[in-house]
mmCIF file with all atom_site columns, C-alpha atoms in Angstrom:
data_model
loop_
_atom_site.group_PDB
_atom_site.id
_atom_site.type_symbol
_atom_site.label_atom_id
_atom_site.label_alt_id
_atom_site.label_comp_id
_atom_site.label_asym_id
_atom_site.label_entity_id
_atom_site.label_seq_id
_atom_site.pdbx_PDB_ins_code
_atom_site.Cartn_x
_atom_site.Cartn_y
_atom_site.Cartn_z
_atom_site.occupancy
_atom_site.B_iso_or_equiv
_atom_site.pdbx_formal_charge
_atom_site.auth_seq_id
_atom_site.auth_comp_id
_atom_site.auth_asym_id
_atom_site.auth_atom_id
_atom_site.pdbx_PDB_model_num
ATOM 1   C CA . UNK G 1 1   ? -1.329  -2.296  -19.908 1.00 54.00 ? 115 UNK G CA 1
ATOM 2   C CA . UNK G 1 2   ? -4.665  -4.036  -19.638 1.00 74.00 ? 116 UNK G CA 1
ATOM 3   C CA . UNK G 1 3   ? -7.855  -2.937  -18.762 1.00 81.00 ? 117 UNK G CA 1
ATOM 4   C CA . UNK G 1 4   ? -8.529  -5.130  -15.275 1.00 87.00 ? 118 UNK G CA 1
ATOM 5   C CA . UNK G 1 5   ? -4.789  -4.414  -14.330 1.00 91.00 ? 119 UNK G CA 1
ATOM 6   C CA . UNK G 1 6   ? -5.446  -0.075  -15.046 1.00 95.00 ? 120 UNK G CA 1
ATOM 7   C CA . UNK G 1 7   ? -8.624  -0.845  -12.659 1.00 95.00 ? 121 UNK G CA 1
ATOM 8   C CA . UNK G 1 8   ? -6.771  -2.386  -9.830  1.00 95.00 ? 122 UNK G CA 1
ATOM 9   C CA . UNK G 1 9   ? -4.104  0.471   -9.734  1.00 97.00 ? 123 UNK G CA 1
ATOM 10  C CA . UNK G 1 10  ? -7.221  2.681   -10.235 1.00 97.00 ? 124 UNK G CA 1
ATOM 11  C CA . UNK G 1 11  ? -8.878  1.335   -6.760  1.00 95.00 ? 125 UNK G CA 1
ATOM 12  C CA . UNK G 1 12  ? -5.706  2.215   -4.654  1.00 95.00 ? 126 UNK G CA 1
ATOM 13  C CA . UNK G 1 13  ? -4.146  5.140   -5.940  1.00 96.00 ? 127 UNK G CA 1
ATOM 14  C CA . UNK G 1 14  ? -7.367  7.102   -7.779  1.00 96.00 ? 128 UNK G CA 1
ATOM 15  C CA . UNK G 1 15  ? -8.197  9.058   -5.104  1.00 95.00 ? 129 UNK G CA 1
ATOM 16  C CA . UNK G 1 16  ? -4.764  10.705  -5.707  1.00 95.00 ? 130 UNK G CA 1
ATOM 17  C CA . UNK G 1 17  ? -5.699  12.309  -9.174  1.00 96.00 ? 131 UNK G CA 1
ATOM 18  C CA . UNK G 1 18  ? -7.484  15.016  -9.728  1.00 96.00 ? 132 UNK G CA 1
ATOM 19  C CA . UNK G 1 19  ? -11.299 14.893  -10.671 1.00 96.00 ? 133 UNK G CA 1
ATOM 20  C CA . UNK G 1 20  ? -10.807 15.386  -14.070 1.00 95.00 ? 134 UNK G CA 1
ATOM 21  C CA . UNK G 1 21  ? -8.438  12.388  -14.322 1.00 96.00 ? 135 UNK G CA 1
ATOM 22  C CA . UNK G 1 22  ? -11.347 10.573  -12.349 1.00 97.00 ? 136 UNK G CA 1
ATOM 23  C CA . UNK G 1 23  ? -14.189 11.563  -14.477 1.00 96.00 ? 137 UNK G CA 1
ATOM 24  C CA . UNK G 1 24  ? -12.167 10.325  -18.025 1.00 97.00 ? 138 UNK G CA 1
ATOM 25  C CA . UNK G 1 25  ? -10.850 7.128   -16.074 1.00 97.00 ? 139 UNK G CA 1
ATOM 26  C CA . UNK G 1 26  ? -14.528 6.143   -15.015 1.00 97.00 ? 140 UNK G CA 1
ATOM 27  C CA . UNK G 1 27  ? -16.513 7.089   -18.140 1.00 97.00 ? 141 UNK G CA 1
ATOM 28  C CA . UNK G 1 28  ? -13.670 4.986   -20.243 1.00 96.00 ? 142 UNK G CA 1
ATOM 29  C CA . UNK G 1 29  ? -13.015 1.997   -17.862 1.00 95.00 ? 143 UNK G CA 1
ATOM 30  C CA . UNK G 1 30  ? -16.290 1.985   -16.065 1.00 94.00 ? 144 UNK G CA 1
ATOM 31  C CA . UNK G 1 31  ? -18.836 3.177   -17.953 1.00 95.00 ? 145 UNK G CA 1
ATOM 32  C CA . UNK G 1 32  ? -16.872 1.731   -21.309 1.00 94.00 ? 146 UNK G CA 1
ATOM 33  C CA . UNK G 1 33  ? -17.461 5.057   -23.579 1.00 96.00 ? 147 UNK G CA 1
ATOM 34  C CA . UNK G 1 34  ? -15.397 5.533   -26.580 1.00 96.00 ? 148 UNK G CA 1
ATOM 35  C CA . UNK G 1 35  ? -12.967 8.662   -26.611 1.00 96.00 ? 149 UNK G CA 1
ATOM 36  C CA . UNK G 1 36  ? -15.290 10.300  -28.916 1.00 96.00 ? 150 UNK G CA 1
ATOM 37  C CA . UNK G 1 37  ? -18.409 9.904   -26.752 1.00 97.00 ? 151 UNK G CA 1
ATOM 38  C CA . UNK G 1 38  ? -16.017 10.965  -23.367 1.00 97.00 ? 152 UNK G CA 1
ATOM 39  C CA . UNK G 1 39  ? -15.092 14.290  -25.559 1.00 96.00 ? 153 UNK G CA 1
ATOM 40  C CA . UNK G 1 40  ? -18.550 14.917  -26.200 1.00 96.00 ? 154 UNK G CA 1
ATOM 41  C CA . UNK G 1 41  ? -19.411 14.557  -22.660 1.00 95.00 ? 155 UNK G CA 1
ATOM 42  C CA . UNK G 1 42  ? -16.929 16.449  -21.121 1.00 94.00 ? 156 UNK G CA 1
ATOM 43  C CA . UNK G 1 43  ? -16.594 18.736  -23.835 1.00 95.00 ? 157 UNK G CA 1
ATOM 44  C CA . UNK G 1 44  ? -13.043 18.425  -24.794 1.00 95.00 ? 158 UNK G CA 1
ATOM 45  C CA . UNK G 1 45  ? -11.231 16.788  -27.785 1.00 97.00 ? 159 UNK G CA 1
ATOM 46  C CA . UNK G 1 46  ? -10.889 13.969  -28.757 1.00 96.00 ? 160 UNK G CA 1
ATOM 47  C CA . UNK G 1 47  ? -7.159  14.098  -28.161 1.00 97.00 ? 161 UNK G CA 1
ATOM 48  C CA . UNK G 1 48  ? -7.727  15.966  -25.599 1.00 96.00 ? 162 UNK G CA 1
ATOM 49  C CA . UNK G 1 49  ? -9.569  12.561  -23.397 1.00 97.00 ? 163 UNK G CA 1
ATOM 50  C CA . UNK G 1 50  ? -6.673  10.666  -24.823 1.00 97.00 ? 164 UNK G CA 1
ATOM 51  C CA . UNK G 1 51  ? -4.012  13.193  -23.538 1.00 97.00 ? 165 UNK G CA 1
ATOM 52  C CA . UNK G 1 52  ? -5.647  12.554  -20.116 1.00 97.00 ? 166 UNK G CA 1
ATOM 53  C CA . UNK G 1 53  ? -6.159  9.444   -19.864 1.00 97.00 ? 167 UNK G CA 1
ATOM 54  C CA . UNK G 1 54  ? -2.587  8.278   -21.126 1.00 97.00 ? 168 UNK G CA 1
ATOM 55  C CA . UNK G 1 55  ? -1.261  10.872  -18.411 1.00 97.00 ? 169 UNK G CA 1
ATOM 56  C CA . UNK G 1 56  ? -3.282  9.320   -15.875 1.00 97.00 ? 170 UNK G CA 1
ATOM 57  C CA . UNK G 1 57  ? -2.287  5.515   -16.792 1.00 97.00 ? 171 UNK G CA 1
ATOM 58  C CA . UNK G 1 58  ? 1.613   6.590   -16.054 1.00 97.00 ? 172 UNK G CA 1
ATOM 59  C CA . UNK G 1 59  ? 0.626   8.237   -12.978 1.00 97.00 ? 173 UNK G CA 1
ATOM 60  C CA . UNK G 1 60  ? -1.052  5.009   -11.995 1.00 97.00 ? 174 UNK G CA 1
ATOM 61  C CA . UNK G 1 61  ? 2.065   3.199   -13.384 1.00 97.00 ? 175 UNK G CA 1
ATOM 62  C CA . UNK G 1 62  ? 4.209   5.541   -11.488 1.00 96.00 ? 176 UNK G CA 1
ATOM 63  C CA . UNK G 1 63  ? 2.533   5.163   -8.433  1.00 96.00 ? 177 UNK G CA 1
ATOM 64  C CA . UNK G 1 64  ? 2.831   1.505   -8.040  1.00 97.00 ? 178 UNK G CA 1
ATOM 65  C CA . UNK G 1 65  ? 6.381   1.069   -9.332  1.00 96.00 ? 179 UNK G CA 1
ATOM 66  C CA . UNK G 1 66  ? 7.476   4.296   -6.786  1.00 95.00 ? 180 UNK G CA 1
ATOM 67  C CA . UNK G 1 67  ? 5.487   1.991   -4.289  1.00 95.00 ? 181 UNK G CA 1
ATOM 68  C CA . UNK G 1 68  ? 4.799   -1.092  -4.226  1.00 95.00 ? 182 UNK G CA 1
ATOM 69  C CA . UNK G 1 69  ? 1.132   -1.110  -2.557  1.00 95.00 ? 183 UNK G CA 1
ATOM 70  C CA . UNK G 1 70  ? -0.809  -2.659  -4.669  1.00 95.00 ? 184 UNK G CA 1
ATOM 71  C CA . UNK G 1 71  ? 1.783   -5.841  -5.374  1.00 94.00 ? 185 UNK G CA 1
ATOM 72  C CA . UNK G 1 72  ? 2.400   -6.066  -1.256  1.00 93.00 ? 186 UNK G CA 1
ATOM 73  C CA . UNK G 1 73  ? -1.346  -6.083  -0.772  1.00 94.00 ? 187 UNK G CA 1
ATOM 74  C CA . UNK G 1 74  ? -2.173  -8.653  -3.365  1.00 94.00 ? 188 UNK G CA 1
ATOM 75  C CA . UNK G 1 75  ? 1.166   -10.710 -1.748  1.00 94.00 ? 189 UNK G CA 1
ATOM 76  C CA . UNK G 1 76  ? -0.695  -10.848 1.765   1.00 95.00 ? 190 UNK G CA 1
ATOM 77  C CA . UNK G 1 77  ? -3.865  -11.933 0.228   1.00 94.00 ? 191 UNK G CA 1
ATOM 78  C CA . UNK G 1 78  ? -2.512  -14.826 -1.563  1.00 95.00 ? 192 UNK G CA 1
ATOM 79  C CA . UNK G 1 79  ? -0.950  -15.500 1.610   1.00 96.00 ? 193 UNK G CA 1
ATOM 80  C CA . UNK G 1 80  ? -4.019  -15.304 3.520   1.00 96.00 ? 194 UNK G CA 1
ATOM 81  C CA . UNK G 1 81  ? -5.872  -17.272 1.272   1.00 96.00 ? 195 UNK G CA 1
ATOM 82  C CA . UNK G 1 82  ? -2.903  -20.575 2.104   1.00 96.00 ? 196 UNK G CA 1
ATOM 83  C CA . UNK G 1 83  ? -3.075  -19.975 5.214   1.00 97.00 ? 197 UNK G CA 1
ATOM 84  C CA . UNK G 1 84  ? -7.009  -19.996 5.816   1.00 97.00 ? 198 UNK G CA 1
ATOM 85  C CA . UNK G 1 85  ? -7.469  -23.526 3.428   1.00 96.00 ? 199 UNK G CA 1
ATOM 86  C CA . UNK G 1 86  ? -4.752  -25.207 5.656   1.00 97.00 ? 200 UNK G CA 1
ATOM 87  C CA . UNK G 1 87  ? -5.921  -23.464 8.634   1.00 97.00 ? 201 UNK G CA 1
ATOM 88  C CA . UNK G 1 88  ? -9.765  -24.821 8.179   1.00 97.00 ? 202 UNK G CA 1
ATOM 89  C CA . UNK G 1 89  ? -8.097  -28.299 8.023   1.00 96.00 ? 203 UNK G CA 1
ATOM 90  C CA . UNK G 1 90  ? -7.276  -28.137 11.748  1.00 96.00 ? 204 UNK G CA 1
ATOM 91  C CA . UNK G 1 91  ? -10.342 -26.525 12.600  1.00 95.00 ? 205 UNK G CA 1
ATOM 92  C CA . UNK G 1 92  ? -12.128 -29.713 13.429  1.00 92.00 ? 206 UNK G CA 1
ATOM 93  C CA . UNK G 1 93  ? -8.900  -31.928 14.866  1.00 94.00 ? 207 UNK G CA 1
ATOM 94  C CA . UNK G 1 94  ? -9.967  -33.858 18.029  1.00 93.00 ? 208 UNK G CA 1
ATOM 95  C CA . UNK G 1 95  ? -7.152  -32.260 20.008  1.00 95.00 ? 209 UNK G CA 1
ATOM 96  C CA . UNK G 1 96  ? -8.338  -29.130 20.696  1.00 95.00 ? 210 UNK G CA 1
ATOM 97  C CA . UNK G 1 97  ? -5.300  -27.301 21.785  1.00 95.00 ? 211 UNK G CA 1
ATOM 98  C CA . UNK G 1 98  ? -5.264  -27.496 17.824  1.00 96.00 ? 212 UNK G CA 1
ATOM 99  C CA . UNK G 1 99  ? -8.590  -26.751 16.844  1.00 96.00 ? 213 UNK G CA 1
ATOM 100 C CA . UNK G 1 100 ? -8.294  -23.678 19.243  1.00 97.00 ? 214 UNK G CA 1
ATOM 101 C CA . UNK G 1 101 ? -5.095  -22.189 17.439  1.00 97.00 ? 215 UNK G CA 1
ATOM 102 C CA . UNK G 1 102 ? -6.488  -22.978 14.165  1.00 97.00 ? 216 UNK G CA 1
ATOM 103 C CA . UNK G 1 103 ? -9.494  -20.734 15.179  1.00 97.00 ? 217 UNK G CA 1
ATOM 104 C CA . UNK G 1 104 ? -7.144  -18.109 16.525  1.00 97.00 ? 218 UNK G CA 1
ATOM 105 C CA . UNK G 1 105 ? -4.971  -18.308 12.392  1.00 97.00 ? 219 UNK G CA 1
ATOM 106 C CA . UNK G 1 106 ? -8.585  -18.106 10.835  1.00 97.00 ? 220 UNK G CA 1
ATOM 107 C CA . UNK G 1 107 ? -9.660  -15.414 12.784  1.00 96.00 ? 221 UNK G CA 1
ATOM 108 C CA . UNK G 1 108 ? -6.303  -13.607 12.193  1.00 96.00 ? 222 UNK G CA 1
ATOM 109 C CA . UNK G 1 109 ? -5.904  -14.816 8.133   1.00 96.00 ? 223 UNK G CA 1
ATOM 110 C CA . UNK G 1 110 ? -9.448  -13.584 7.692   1.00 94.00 ? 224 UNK G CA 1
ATOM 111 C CA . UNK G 1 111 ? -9.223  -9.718  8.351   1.00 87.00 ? 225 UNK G CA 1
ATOM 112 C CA . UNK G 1 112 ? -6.413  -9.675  5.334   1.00 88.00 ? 226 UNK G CA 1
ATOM 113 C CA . UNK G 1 113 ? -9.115  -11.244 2.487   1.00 79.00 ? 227 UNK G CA 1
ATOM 114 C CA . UNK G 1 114 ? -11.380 -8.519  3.215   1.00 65.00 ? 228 UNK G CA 1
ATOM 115 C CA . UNK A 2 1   ? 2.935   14.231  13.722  1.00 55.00 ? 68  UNK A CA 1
ATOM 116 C CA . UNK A 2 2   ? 5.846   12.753  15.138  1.00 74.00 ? 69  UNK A CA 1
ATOM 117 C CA . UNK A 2 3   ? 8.751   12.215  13.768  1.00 81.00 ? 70  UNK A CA 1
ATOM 118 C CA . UNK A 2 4   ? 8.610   7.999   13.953  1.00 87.00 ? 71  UNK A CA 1
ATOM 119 C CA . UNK A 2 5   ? 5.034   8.104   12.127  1.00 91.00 ? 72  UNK A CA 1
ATOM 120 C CA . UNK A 2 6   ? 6.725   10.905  9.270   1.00 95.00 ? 73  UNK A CA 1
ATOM 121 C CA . UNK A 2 7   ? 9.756   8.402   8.686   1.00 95.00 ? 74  UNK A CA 1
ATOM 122 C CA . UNK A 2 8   ? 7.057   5.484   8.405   1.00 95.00 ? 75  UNK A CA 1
ATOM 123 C CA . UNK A 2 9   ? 4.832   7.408   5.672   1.00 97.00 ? 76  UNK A CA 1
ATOM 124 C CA . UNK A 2 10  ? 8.108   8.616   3.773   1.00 97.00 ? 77  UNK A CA 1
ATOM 125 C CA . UNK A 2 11  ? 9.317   4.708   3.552   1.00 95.00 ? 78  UNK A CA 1
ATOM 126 C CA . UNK A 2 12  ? 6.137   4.598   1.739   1.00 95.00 ? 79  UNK A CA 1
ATOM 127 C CA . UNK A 2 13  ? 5.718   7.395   -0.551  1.00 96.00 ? 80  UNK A CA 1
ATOM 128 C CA . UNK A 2 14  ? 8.874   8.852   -0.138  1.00 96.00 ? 81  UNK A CA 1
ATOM 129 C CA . UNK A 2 15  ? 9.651   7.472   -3.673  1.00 95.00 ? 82  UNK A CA 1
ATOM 130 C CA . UNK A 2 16  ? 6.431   10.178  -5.022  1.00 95.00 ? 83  UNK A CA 1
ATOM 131 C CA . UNK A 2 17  ? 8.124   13.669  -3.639  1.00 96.00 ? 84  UNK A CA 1
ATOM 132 C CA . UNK A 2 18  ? 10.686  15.653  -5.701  1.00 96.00 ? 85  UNK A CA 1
ATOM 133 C CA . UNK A 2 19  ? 14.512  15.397  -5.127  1.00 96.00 ? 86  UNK A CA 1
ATOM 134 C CA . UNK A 2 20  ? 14.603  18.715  -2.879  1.00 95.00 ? 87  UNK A CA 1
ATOM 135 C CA . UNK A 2 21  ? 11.645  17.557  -1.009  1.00 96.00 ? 88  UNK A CA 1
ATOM 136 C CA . UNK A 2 22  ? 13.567  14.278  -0.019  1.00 97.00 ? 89  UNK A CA 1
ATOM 137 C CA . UNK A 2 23  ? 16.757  16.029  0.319   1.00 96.00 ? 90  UNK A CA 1
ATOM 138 C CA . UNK A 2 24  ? 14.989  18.408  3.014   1.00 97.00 ? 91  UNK A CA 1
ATOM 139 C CA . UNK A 2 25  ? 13.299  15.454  4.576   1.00 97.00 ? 92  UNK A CA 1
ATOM 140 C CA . UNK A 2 26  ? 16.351  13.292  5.196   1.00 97.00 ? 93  UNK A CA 1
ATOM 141 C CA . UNK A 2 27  ? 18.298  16.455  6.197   1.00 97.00 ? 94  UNK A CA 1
ATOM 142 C CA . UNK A 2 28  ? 15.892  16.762  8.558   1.00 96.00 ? 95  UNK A CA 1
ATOM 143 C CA . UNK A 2 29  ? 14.836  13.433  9.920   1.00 95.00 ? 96  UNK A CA 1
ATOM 144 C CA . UNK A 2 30  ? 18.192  11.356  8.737   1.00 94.00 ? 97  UNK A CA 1
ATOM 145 C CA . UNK A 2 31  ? 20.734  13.473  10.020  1.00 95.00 ? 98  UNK A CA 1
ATOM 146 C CA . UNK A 2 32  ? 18.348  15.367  12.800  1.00 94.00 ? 99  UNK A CA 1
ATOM 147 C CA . UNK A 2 33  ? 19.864  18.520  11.546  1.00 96.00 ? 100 UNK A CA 1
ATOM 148 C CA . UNK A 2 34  ? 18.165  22.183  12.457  1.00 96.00 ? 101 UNK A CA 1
ATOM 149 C CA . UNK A 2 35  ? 16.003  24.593  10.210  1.00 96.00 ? 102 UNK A CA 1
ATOM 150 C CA . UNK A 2 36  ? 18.872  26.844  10.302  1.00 96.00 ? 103 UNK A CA 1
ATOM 151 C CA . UNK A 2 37  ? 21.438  23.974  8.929   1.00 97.00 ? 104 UNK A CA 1
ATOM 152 C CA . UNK A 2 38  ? 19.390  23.024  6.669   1.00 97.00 ? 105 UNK A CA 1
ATOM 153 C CA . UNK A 2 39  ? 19.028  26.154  4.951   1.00 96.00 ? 106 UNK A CA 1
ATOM 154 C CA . UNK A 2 40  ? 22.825  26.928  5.099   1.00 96.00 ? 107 UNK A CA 1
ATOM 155 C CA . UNK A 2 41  ? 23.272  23.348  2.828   1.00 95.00 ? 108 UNK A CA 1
ATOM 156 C CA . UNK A 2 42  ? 20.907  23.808  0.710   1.00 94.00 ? 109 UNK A CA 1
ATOM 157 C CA . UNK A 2 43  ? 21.601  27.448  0.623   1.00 95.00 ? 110 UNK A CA 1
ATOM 158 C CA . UNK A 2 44  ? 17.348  28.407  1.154   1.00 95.00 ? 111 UNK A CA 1
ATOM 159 C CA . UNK A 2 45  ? 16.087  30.231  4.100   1.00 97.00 ? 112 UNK A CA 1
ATOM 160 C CA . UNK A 2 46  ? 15.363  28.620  7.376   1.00 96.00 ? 113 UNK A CA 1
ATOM 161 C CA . UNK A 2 47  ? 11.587  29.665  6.144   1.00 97.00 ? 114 UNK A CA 1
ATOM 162 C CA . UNK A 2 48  ? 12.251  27.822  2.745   1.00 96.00 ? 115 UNK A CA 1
ATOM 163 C CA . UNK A 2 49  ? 13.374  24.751  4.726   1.00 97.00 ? 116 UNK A CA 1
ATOM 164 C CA . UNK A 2 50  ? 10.410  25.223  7.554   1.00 97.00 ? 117 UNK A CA 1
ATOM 165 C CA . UNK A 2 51  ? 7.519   25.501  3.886   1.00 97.00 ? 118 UNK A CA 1
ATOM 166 C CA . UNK A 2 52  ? 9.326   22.702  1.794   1.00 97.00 ? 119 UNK A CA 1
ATOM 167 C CA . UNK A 2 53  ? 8.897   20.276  5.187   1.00 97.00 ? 120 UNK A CA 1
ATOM 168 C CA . UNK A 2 54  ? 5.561   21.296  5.991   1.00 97.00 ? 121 UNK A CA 1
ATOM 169 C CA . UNK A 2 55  ? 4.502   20.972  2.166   1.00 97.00 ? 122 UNK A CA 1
ATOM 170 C CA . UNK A 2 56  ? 5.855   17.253  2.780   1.00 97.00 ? 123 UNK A CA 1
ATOM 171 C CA . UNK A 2 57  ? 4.559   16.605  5.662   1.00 97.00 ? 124 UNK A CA 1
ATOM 172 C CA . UNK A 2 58  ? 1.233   17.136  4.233   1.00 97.00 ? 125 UNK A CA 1
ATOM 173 C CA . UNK A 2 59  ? 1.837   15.254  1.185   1.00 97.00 ? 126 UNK A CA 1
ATOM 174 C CA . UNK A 2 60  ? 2.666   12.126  3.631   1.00 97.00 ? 127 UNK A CA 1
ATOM 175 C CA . UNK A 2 61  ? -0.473  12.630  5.411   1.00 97.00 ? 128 UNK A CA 1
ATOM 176 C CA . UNK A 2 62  ? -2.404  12.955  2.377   1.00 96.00 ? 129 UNK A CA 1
ATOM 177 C CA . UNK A 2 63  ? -1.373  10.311  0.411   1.00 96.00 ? 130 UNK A CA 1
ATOM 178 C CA . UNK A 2 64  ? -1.513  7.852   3.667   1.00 97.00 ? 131 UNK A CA 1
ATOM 179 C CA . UNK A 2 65  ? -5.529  9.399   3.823   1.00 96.00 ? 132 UNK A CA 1
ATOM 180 C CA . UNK A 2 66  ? -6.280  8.205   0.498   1.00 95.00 ? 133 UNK A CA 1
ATOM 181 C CA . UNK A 2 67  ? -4.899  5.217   -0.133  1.00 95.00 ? 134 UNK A CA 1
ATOM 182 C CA . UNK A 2 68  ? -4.469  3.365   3.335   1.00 95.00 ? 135 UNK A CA 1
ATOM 183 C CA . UNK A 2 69  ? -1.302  1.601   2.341   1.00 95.00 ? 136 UNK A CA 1
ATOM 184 C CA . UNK A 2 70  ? 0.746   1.601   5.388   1.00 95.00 ? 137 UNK A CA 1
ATOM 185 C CA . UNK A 2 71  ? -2.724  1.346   7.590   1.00 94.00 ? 138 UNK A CA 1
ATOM 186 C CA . UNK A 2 72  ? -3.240  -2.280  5.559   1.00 93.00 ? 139 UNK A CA 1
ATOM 187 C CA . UNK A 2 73  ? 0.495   -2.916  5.282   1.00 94.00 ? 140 UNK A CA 1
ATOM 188 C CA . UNK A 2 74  ? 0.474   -3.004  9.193   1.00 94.00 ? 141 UNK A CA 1
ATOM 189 C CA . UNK A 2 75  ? -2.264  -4.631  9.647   1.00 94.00 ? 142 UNK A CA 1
ATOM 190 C CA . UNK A 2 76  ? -0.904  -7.646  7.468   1.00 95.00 ? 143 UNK A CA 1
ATOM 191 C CA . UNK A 2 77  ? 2.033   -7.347  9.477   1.00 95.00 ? 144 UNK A CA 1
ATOM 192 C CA . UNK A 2 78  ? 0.010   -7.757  13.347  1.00 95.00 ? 145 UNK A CA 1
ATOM 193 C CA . UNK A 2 79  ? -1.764  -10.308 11.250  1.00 96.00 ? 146 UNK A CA 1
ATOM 194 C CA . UNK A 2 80  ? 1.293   -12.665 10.224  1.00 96.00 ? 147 UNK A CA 1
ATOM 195 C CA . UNK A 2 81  ? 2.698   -11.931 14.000  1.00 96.00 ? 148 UNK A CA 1
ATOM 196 C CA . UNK A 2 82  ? -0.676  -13.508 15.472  1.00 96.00 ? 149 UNK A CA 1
ATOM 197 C CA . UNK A 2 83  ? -0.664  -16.495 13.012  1.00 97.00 ? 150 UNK A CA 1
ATOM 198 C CA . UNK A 2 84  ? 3.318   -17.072 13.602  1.00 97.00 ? 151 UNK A CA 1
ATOM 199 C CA . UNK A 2 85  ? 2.828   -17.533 17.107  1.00 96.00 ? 152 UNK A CA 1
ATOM 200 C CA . UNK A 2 86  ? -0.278  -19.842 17.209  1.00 97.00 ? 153 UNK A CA 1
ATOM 201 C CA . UNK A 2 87  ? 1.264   -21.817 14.056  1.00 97.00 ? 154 UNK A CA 1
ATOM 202 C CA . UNK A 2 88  ? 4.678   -22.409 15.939  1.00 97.00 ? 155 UNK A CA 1
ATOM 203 C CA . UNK A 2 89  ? 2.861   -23.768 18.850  1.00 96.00 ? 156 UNK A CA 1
ATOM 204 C CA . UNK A 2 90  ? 1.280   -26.634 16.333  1.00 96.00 ? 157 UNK A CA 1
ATOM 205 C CA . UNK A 2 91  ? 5.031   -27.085 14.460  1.00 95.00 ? 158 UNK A CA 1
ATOM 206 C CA . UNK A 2 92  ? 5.847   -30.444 16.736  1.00 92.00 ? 159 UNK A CA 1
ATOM 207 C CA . UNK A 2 93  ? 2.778   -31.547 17.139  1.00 94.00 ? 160 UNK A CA 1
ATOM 208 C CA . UNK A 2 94  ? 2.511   -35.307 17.287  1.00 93.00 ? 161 UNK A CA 1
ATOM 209 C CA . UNK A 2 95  ? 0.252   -36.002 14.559  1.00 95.00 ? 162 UNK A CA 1
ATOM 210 C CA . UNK A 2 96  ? 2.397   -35.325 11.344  1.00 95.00 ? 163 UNK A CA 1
ATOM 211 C CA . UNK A 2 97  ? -0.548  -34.168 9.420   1.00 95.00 ? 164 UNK A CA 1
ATOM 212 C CA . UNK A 2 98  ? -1.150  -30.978 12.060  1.00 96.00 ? 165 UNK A CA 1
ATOM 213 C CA . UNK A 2 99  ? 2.852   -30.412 12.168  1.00 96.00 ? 166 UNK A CA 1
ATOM 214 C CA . UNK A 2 100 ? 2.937   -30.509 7.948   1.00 97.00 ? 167 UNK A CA 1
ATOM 215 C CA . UNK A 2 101 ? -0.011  -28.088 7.963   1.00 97.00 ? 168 UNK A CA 1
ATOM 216 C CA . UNK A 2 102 ? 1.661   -25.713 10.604  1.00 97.00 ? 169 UNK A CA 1
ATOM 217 C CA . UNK A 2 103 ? 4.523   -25.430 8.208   1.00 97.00 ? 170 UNK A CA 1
ATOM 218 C CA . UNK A 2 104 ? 2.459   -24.292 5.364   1.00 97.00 ? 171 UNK A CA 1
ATOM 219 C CA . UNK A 2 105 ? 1.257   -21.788 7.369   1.00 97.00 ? 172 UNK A CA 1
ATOM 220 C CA . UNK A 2 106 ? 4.584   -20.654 8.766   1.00 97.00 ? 173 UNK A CA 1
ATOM 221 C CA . UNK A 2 107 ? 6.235   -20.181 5.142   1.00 96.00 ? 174 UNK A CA 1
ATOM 222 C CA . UNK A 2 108 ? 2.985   -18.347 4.668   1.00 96.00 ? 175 UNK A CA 1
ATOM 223 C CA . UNK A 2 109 ? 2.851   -15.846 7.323   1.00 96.00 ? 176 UNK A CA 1
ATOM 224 C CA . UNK A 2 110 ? 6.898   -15.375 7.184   1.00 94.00 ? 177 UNK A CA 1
ATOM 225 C CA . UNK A 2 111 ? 6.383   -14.119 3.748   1.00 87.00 ? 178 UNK A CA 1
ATOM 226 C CA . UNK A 2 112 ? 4.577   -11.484 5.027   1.00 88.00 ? 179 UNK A CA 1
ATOM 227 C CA . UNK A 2 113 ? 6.983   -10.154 8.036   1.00 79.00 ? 180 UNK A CA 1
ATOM 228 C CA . UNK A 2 114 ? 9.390   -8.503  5.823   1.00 64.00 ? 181 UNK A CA 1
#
């Protein structure tokens, strides 16, 4: 599994791990340390930061596949994002029964980018 | 917690408890069966039963607290409800290029309604 992909499951279902799991996952993915340095930091083994961190990629793994969340989330804002460029199309018709509903879409199709 | 937000969190993360945590659950919420008859099927004390659905329960909550999954899945939900219902209103509109556009936003938000 990739880096960016570990990070997105990382920024839905981190704040189930514990704060061990946490502290490896952010000094390797965010802070880019080596094993090595992460050991020294933390005072552990080498082996012993891989250990964890492998454990905490299946968890993340786990998570999503027992889930779903983070695939349905990214689903609604690819939707959100078709629906806001054809919405902002009919923002400025001259009819503005249409203009008004397009506002009400873009309101709606907005709150789900965030 | 009632039982309609429970059965809401355990479509969810029902997938993340163990066996005899589900087992208990469904028992319970399923088949609306007592502490008592639980614990005769599963051959556990009614306390066993009354701990393994409280230990659930918060599991549920807790998991629901730190990810926000069904809280965003809902709101995508309202969201694709509001833009259905403005978008249908623009489906037959006259001008072909506000009716095409409507549709692209229909298929859109349907995806989402699941």
């Amino acid at each position: 599994m990739d880096g960016l992909e570990l990070i997105l499951l990382y920024d839905y279902y981190g704040n189930l791990l514990t704060p061990r799991q946490r502290e490896c996952f952010e000094l390797r993915y965010d802070q880019d340390l080596s094993l090595g340095e992460i050991g020294e930091e933390l005072g552990i083994s080498r082996q012993g930061v891989h250990d964890n961190l492998s454990r905490t990629e299946a968890l993340l793994r786990n998570m999503e596949q027992k889930t779903g969340c983070v695939r349905r989330d990214q689903n609604c804002r690819n939707a959100a994002r078709t629906i806001l460029t054809a919405a902002r199309q009919l923002r400025d018709h001259s009819d503005t029964a249409v203009s008004r509903l397009a506002e009400q879409i873009i309101a709606a199709a907005q709150g789900l980018e965030e």
